[in-house]
Coordinates of C-alpha atoms in Angstrom, one line a residue:
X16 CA 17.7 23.8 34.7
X17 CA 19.6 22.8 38.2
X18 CA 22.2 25.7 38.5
X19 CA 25.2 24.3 40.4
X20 CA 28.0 27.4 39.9
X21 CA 27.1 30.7 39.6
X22 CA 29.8 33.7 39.2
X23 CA 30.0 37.0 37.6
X24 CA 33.0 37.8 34.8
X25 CA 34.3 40.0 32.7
X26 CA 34.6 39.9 29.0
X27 CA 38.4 39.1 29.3
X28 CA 37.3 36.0 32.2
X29 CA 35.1 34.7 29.8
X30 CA 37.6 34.7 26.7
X31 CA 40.0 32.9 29.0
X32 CA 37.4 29.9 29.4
X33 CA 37.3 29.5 25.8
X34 CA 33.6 31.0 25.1
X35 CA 33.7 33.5 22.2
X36 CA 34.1 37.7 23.2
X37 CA 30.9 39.6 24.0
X38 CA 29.2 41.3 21.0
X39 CA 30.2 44.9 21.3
X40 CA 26.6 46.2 22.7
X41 CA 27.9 44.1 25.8
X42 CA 31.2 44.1 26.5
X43 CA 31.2 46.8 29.0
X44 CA 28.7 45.2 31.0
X45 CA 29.0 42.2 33.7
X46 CA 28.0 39.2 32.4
X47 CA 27.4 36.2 34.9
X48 CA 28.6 32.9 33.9
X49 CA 27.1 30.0 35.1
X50 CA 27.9 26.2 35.1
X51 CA 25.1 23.4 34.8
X52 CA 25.2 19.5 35.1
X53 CA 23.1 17.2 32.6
X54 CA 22.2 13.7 31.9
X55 CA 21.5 14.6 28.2
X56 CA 21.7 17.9 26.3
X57 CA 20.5 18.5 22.7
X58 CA 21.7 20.9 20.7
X59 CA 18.9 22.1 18.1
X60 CA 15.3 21.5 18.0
X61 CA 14.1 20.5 14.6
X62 CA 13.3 16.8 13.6
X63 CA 16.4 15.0 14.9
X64 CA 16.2 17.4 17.8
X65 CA 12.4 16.3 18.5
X66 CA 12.6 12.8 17.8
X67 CA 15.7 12.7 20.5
X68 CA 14.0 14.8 22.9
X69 CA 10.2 12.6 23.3
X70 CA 12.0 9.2 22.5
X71 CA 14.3 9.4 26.0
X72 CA 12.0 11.3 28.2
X73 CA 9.7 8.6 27.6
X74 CA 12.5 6.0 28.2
X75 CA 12.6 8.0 31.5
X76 CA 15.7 10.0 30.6
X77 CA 16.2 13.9 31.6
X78 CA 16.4 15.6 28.7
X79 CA 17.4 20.0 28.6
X80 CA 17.3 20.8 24.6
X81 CA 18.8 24.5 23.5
X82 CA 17.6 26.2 21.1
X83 CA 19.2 29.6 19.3
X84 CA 16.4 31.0 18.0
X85 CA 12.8 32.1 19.9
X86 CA 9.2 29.7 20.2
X87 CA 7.1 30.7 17.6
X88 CA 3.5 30.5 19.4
X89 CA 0.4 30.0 16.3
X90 CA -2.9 29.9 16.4
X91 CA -6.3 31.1 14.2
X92 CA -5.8 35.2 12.8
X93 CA -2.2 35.2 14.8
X94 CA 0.7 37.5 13.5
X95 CA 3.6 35.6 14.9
X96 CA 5.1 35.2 11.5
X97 CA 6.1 37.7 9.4
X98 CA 4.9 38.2 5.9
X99 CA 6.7 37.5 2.7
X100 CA 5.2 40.3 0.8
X101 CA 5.9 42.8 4.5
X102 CA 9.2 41.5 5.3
X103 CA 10.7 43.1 8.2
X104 CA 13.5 41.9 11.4
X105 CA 11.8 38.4 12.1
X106 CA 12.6 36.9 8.8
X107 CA 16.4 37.3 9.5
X108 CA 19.0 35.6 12.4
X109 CA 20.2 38.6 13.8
X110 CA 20.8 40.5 10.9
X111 CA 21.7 37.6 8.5
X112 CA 20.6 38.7 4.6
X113 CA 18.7 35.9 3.1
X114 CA 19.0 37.3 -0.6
X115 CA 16.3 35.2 -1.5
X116 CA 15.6 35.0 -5.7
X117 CA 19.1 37.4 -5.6
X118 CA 17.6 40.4 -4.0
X119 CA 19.2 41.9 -1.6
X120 CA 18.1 42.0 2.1
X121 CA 16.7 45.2 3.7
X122 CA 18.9 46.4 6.9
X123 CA 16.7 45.2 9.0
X124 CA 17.6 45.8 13.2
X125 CA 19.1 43.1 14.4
X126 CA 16.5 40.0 16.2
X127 CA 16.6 36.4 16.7
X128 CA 14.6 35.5 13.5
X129 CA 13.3 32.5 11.5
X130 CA 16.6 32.5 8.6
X131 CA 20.1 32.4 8.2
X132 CA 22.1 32.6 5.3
X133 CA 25.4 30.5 6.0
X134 CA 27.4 31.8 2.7
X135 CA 29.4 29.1 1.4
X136 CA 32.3 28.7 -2.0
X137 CA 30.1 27.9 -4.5
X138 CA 26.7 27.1 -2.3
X139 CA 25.3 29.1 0.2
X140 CA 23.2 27.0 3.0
X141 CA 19.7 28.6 4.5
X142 CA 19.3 27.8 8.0
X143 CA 15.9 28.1 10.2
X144 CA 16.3 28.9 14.0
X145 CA 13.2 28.7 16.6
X146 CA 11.6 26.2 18.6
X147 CA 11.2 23.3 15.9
X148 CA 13.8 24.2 13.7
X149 CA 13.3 23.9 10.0
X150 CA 9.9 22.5 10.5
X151 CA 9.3 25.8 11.3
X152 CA 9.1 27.4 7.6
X153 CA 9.5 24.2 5.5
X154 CA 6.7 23.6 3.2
X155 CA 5.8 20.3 4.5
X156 CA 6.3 17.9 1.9
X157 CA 6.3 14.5 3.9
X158 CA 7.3 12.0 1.5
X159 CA 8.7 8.3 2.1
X160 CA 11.4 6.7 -0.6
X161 CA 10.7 4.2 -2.6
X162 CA 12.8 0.7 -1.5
X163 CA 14.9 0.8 -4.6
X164 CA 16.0 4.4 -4.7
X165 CA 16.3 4.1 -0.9
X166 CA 18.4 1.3 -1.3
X167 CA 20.7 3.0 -4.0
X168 CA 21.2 6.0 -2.0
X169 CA 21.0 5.0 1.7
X170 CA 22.7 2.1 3.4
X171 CA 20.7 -1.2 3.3
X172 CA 21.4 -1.8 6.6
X173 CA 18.8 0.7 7.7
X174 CA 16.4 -2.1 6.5
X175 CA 13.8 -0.8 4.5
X176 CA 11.2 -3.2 5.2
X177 CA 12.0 -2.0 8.8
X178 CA 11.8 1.8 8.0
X179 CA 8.7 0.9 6.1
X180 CA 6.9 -1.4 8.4
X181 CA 8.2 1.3 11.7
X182 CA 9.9 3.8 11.3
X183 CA 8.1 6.2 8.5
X184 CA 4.8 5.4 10.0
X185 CA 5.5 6.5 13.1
X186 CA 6.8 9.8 12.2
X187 CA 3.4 10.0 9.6
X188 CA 1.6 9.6 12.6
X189 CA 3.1 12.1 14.7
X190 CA 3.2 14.6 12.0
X191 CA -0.8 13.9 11.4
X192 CA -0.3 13.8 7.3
X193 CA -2.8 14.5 5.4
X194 CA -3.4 15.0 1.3
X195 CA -5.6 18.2 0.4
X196 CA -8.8 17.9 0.2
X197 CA -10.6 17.3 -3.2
X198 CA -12.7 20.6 -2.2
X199 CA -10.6 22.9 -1.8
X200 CA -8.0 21.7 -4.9
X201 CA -11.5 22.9 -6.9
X202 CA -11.6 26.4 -5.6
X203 CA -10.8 29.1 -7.5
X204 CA -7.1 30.3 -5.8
X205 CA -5.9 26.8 -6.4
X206 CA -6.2 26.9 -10.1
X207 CA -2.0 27.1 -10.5
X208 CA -2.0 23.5 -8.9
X209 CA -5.0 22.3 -11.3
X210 CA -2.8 23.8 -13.9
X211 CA 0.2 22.1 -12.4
X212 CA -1.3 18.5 -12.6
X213 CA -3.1 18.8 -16.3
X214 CA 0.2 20.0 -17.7
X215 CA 2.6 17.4 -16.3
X216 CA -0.2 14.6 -17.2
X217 CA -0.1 15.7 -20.5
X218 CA 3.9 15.7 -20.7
X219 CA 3.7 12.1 -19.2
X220 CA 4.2 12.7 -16.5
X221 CA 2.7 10.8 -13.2
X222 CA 0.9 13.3 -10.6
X223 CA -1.0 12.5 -7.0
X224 CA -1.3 14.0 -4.1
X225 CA 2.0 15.1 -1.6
X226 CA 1.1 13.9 2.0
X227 CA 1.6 17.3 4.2
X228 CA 1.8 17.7 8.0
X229 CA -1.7 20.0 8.1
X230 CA -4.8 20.0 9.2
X231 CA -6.7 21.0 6.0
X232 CA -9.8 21.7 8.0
X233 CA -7.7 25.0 8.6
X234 CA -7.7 26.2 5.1
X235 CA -11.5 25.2 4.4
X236 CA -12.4 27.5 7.1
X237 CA -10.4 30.2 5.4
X238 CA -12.6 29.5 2.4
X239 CA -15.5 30.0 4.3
X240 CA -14.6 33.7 6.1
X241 CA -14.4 32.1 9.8
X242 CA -10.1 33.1 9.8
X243 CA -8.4 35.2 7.6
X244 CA -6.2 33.5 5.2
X245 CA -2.8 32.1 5.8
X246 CA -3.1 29.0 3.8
X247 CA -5.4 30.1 0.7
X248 CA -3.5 32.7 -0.2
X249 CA 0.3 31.7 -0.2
X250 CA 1.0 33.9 2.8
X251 CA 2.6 30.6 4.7
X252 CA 6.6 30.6 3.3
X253 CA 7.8 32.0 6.3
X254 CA 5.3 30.3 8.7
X255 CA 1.6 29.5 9.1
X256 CA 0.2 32.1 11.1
X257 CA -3.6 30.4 11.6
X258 CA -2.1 27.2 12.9
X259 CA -3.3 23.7 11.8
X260 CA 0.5 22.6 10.5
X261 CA 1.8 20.0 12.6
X262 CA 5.3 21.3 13.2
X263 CA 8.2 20.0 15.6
X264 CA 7.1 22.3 18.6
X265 CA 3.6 21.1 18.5
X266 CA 4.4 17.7 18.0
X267 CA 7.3 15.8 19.0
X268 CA 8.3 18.7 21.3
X269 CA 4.8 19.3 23.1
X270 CA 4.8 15.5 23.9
X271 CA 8.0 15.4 25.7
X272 CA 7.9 18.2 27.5
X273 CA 4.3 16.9 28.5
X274 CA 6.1 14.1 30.1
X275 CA 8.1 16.5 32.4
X276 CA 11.3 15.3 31.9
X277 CA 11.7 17.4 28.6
X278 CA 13.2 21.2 29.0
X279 CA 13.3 23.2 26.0
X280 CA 15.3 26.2 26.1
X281 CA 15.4 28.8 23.7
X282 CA 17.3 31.6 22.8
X283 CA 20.6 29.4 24.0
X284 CA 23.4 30.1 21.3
X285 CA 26.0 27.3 21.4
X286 CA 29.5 28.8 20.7
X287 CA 31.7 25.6 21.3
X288 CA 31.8 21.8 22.4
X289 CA 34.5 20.3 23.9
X290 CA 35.2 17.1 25.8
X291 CA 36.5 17.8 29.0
X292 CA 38.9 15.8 31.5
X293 CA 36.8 14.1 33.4
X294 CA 35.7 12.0 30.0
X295 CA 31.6 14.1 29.8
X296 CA 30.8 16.8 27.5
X297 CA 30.7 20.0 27.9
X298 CA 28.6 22.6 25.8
X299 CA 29.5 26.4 25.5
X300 CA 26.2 28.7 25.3
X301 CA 25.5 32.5 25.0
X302 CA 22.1 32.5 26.4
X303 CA 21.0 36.2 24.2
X304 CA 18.3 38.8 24.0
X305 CA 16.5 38.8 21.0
X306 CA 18.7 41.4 19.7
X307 CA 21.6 39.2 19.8
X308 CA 23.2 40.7 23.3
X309 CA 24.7 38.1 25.4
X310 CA 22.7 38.1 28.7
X311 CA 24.7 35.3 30.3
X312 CA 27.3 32.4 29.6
X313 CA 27.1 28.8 30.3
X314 CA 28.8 25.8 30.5
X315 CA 26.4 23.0 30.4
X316 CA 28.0 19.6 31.6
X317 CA 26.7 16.6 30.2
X318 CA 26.8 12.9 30.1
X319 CA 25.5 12.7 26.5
X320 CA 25.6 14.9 23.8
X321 CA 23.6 15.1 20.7
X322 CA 24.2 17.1 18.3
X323 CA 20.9 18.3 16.2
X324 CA 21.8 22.1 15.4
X325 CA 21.2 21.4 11.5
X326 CA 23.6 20.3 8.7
X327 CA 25.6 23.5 9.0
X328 CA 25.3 24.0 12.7
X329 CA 26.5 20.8 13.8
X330 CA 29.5 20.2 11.2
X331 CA 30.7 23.6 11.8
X332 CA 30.7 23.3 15.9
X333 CA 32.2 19.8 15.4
X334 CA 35.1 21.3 12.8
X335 CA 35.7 24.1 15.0
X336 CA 36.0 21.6 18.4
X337 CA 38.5 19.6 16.0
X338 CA 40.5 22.7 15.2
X339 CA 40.9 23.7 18.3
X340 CA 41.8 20.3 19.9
X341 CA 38.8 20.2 22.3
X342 CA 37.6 17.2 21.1
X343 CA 40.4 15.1 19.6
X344 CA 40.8 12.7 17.2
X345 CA 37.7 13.3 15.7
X346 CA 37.3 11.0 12.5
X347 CA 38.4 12.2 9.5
X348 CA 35.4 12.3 7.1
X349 CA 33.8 14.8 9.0
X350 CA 33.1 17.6 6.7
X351 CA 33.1 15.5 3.8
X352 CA 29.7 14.1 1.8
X353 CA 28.1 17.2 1.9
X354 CA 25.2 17.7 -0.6
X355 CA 22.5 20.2 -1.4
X356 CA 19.8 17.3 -2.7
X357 CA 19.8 18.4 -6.0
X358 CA 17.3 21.3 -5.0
X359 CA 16.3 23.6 -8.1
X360 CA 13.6 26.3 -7.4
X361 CA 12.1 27.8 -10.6
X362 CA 9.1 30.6 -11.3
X363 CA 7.1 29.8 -14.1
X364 CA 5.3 32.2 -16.1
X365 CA 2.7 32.0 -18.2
X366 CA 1.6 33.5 -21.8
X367 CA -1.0 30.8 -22.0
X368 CA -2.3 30.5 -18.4
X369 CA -3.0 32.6 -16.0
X370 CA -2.1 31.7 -12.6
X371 CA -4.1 33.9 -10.6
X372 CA -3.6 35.7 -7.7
X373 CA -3.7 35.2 -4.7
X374 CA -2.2 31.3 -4.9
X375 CA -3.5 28.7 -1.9
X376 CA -0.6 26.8 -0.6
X377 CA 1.8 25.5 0.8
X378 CA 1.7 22.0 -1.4
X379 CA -0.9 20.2 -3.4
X380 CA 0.6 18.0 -6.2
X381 CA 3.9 16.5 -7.0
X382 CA 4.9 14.8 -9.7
X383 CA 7.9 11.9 -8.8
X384 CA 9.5 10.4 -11.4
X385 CA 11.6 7.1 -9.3
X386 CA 11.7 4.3 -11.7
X387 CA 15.5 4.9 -12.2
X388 CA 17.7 4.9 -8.9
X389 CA 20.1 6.7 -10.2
X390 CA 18.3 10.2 -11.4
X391 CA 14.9 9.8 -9.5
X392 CA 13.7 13.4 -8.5
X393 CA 10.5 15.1 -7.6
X394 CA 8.9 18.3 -9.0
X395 CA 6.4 19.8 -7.2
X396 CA 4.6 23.3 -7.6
X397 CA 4.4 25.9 -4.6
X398 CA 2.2 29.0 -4.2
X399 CA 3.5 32.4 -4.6
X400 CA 2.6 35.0 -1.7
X401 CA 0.3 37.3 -2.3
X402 CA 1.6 39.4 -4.8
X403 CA 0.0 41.5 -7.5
X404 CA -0.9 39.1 -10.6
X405 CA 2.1 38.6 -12.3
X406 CA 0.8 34.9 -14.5
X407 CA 3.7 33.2 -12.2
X408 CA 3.9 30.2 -9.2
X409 CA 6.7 28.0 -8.6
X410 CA 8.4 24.6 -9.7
X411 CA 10.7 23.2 -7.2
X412 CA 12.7 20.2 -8.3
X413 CA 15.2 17.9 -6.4
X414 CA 16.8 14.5 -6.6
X415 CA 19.4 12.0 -7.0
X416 CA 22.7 13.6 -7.2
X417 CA 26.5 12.2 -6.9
X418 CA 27.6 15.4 -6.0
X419 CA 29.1 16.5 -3.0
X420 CA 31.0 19.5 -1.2
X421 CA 33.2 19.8 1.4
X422 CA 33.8 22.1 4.4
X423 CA 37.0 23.6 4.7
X424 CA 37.9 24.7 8.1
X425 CA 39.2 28.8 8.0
X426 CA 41.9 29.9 10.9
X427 CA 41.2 32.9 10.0
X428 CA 37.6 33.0 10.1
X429 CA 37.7 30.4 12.7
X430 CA 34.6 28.6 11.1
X431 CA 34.1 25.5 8.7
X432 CA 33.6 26.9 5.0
X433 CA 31.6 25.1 2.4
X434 CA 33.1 24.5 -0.5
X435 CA 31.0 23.3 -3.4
X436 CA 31.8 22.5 -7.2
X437 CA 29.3 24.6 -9.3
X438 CA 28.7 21.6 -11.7
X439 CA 28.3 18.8 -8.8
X440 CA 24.3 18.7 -9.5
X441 CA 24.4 18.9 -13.5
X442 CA 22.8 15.4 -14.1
X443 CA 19.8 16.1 -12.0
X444 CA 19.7 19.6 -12.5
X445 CA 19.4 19.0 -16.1
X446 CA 16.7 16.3 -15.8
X447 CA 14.5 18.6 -13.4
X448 CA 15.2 21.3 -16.4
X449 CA 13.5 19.0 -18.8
X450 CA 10.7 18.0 -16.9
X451 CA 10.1 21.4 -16.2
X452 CA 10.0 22.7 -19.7
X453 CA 7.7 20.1 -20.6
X454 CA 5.3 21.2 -17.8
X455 CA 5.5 24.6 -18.4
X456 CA 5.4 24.9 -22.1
X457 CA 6.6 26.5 -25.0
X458 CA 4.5 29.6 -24.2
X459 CA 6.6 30.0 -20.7
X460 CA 9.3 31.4 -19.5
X461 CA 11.2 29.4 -17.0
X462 CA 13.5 30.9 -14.3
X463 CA 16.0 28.6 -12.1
X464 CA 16.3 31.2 -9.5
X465 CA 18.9 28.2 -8.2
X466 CA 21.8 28.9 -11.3
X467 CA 21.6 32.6 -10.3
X468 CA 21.8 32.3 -6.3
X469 CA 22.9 28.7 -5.5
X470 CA 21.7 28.1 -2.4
X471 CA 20.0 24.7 -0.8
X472 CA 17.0 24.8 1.5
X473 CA 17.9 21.0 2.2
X474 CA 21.2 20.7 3.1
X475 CA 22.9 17.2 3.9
X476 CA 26.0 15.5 5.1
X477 CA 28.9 16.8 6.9
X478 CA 29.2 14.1 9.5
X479 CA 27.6 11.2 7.1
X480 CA 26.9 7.6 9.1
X481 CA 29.2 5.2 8.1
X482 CA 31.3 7.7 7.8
X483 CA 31.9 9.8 10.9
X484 CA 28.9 7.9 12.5
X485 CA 27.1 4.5 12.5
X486 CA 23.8 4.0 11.5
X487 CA 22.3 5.2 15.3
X488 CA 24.5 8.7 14.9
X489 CA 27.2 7.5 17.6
X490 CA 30.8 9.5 16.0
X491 CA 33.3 6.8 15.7
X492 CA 35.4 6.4 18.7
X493 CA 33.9 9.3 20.9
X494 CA 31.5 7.4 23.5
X495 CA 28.2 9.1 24.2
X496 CA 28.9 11.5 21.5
X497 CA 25.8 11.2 18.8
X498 CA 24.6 13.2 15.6
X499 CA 21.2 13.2 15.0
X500 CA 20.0 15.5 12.3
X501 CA 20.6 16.4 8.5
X502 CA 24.1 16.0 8.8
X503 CA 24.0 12.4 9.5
X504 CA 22.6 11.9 6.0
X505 CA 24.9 10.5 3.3
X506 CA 24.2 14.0 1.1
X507 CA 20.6 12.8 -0.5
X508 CA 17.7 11.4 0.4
X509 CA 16.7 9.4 -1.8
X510 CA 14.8 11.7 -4.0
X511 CA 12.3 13.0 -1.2
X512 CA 12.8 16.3 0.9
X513 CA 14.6 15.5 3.7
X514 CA 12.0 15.6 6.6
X515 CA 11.0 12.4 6.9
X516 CA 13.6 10.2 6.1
X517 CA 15.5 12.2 8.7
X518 CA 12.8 11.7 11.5
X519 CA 12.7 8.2 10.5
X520 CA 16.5 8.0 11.1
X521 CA 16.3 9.1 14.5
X522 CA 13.2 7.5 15.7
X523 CA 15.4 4.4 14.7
X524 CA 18.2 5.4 16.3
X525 CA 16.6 6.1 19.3
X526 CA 15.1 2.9 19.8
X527 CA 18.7 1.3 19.3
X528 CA 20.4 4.2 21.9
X529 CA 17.5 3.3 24.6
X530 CA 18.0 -0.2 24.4
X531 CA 21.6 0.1 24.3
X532 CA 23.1 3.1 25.7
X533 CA 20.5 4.6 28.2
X534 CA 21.9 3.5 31.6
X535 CA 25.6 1.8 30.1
X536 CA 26.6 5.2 28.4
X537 CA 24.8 7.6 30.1

């Protein structure tokens, strides 16, 4: 990236040009600060990030992403990723306790790690950071709405027929989706999801396959001894080791930086946003080590500025700009609409059916009950990691919900709360609950790990289109200005995991903003 100022300051200097203080493991030492000029920076590089970053390099547009967290380099018996059942400081964001299932986080030291908690009033939010974002750990599940509970949940003007005949294709092609393989659903660690499918067929239920971003070739080599298993035995919740899953980074991200216009920075922590006087943006980042300390400041000048640091990320920078007065008259729905996608995570265990141990994942089968707009929701079944055998997988159900939360800016905390109503998913929490009793059984026990620990890996909303943004993630009123990830969402999607639809979003966008604003706004 061009430096164009360069300067050395203090820890005072820099509190005076609004950047947040210096962790204390710094704030003795010199700290240079250093201004940069942009045509476009993105802030986050999951799917809205990706989509943004490939879509205007191609267009011929400069493009310098930032990234908090670290790349996250795969490949065939790699170690990159920690393990679930080894947990140590890569799991966490510098220190952040996931309390996953309601255990409490070991005190790990503190690194720039895959997840981060963002406690909430009510709902706590989990948060990926790396080089492609939540694509990063997410399971994979790439599934497309149906038109009618699209329609019901999503404004029509998005076109469906459009999204259909464009927009989701494109992204399925780009993610290289693929179903599982009929030989390896027959071998002998995926028996949960053969159980899985023969249970919910017998409830009623419809099962088929769930289209996943993987190259299964990957996990029938595990099968056969030539790499050591990733896939085909559950050890993939925190990130594929072996490779073969066709994540942001080696997708959308690897293509436009291929193109050379595309820069991809990591380990850039953005602190603030403001707009400044003379009418372009400017972005406030802590470039760190992986231990959090602050090895430099920025201010990043830019033309345009996307926001695509996540549901959390980008309402709470946006709130805080707001607050502060650095970018005024912001419109007031932002922080509204907010909701977790109905997500319910259950274990299931068995007195009738054992499981097995260890479980090939991530995804095989879903079961996706749409027929009714107004409580469609999916259940699908996910490995466990390779624990002992305890007769246990997972159920993980989401869906249709009217609920939504609200963040709540916090002087004193100087950060946008979530605030959540506790009952805000009941209707299709309570539908997942039945469908997941009749799958399970009488001879079960079912756990919603969810009612204990509520917490959303899918979070959505916050700076809703039509809302705080039209459809192509422009915020009202604020030219050149654009959010283009989760947060754009109008707190569901439709029934599906969010993924896709977002991608599809922003590959939509993008071709509006290129035709439109590439070369007018910026």
């Amino acid at each position: 990236m061009p430096a164009v100022h360069r300067r050395t300051v203090l820890k005072g200097a820099a509190a005076a040009t609004g950047l947040t203080l210096l962790p204390a493991t710094a704030s003795a030492a010199r700290v240079r600060l250093t201004r940069e000029e942009h045509r476009v920076v993105v802030i986050g590089s999951g799917f809205g990030g990706g989509v943004t970053a490939l879509r205007l390099a191609q267009a011929g547009v400069p493009v310098t992403v930032l990234e908090r967290g670290i790349r996250w380099p795969t490949g065939p018996n790699a170690e990159t990723f920690p393990h679930p059942t080894s947990p140590d400081k890569r799991i966490f964001w510098l220190g952040s306790e996931l309390n996953l299932l309601g255990l409490v986080s070991l005190p790990f030291e503190p690194y720039t790690g895959l997840l981060e908690r963002v406690p909430g009033v009510g709902m706590d939010i989990m948060c990926a950071a790396g080089v492609g974002g939540g694509s990063l750990v997410y399971q994979g599940m790439t599934l497309q709405p149906a038109e009618a509970v699209f329609n019901a949940n999503l404004p029509e003007q998005l076109d469906y027929a459009r999204m259909d005949r464009v927009y989701y294709p494109r992204v399925a092609r780009m993610l290289r989706v693929e179903t599982a393989p009929d030989e390896l659903i027959a071998s002998p660690t995926y028996h949960a999801a053969r159980v899985f499918r023969r249970n919910a067929e017998r409830a009623g239920f419809p099962v088929e396959k769930i289209p996943m971003p993987i190259d299964w070739s990957y996990a029938l080599r595990e099968l056969k001894g030539e790499m050591k298993p990733s896939y085909t035995n559950g050890d993939c919740a925190f990130g594929v080791n072996n490779g073969g899953k066709h994540s942001v980074d080696v997708t959308y991200l690897a293509a436009a930086e291929a193109t050379g216009r595309c820069t991809v920075v990591p380990q850039h922590n953005v602190t603030s946003v403001a707009l400044g006087p003379d009418g372009r943006w400017q972005v406030f980042a802590d470039r760190i080590a992986t231990d959090g300390t602050v090895l430099e400041k920025k201010i990043l000048t830019t033309q345009a500025l996307v926001m695509a640091a996540g549901t959390a990320g980008t309402t709470r920078l946006l709130m805080r700009a707001r607050a502060h007065g650095t970018i005024p008259d912001l419109p007031d729905g932002l922080g509204t609409g907010w909701g977790s996608n109905g997500d319910q995570i259950y274990t299931w265990t068995s007195l009738a059916e054992d499981f097995g141990s260890p479980q090939g994942g991530p995804v095989i089968y879903g079961s996706l009950e749409w027929d009714d707009p107004a409580r469609a929701n999916t259940v699908i079944q996910a490995s466990l990691p390779p624990l002992p055998d305890l007769r246990t997988t997972m159920l993980v159900g989401y869906g249709v919900s009217q609920g939504r939360g609200t963040f709540v800016y916090d002087p004193l905390k100087d950060d946008a709360v979530l605030h959540w109503p506790l009952t805000a998913d009941l209707p299709v929490a309570t539908r997942i609950a039945e469908r997941i009793n009749a799958i399970g059984g009488a001879a079960a026990v079912k756990l919603n790990t969810t009612s204990l620990v509520p917490s959303t890996w899918h979070p959505l909303g916050g700076a809703s289109m039509n809302v705080v943004c039209d459809l192509a993630g422009r915020v009202r009123g604020h030219r050149g200005l654009y959010v283009l990830d989760g947060a754009l969402m109008p707190g569901n999607t439709a029934a599906c995991n969010p993924s896709m639809t977002i991608a599809a979003v922003a590959e939509r966008a993008l071709d509006e903003i290129v035709v439109r604003d590439v070369g007018t706004v910026f």
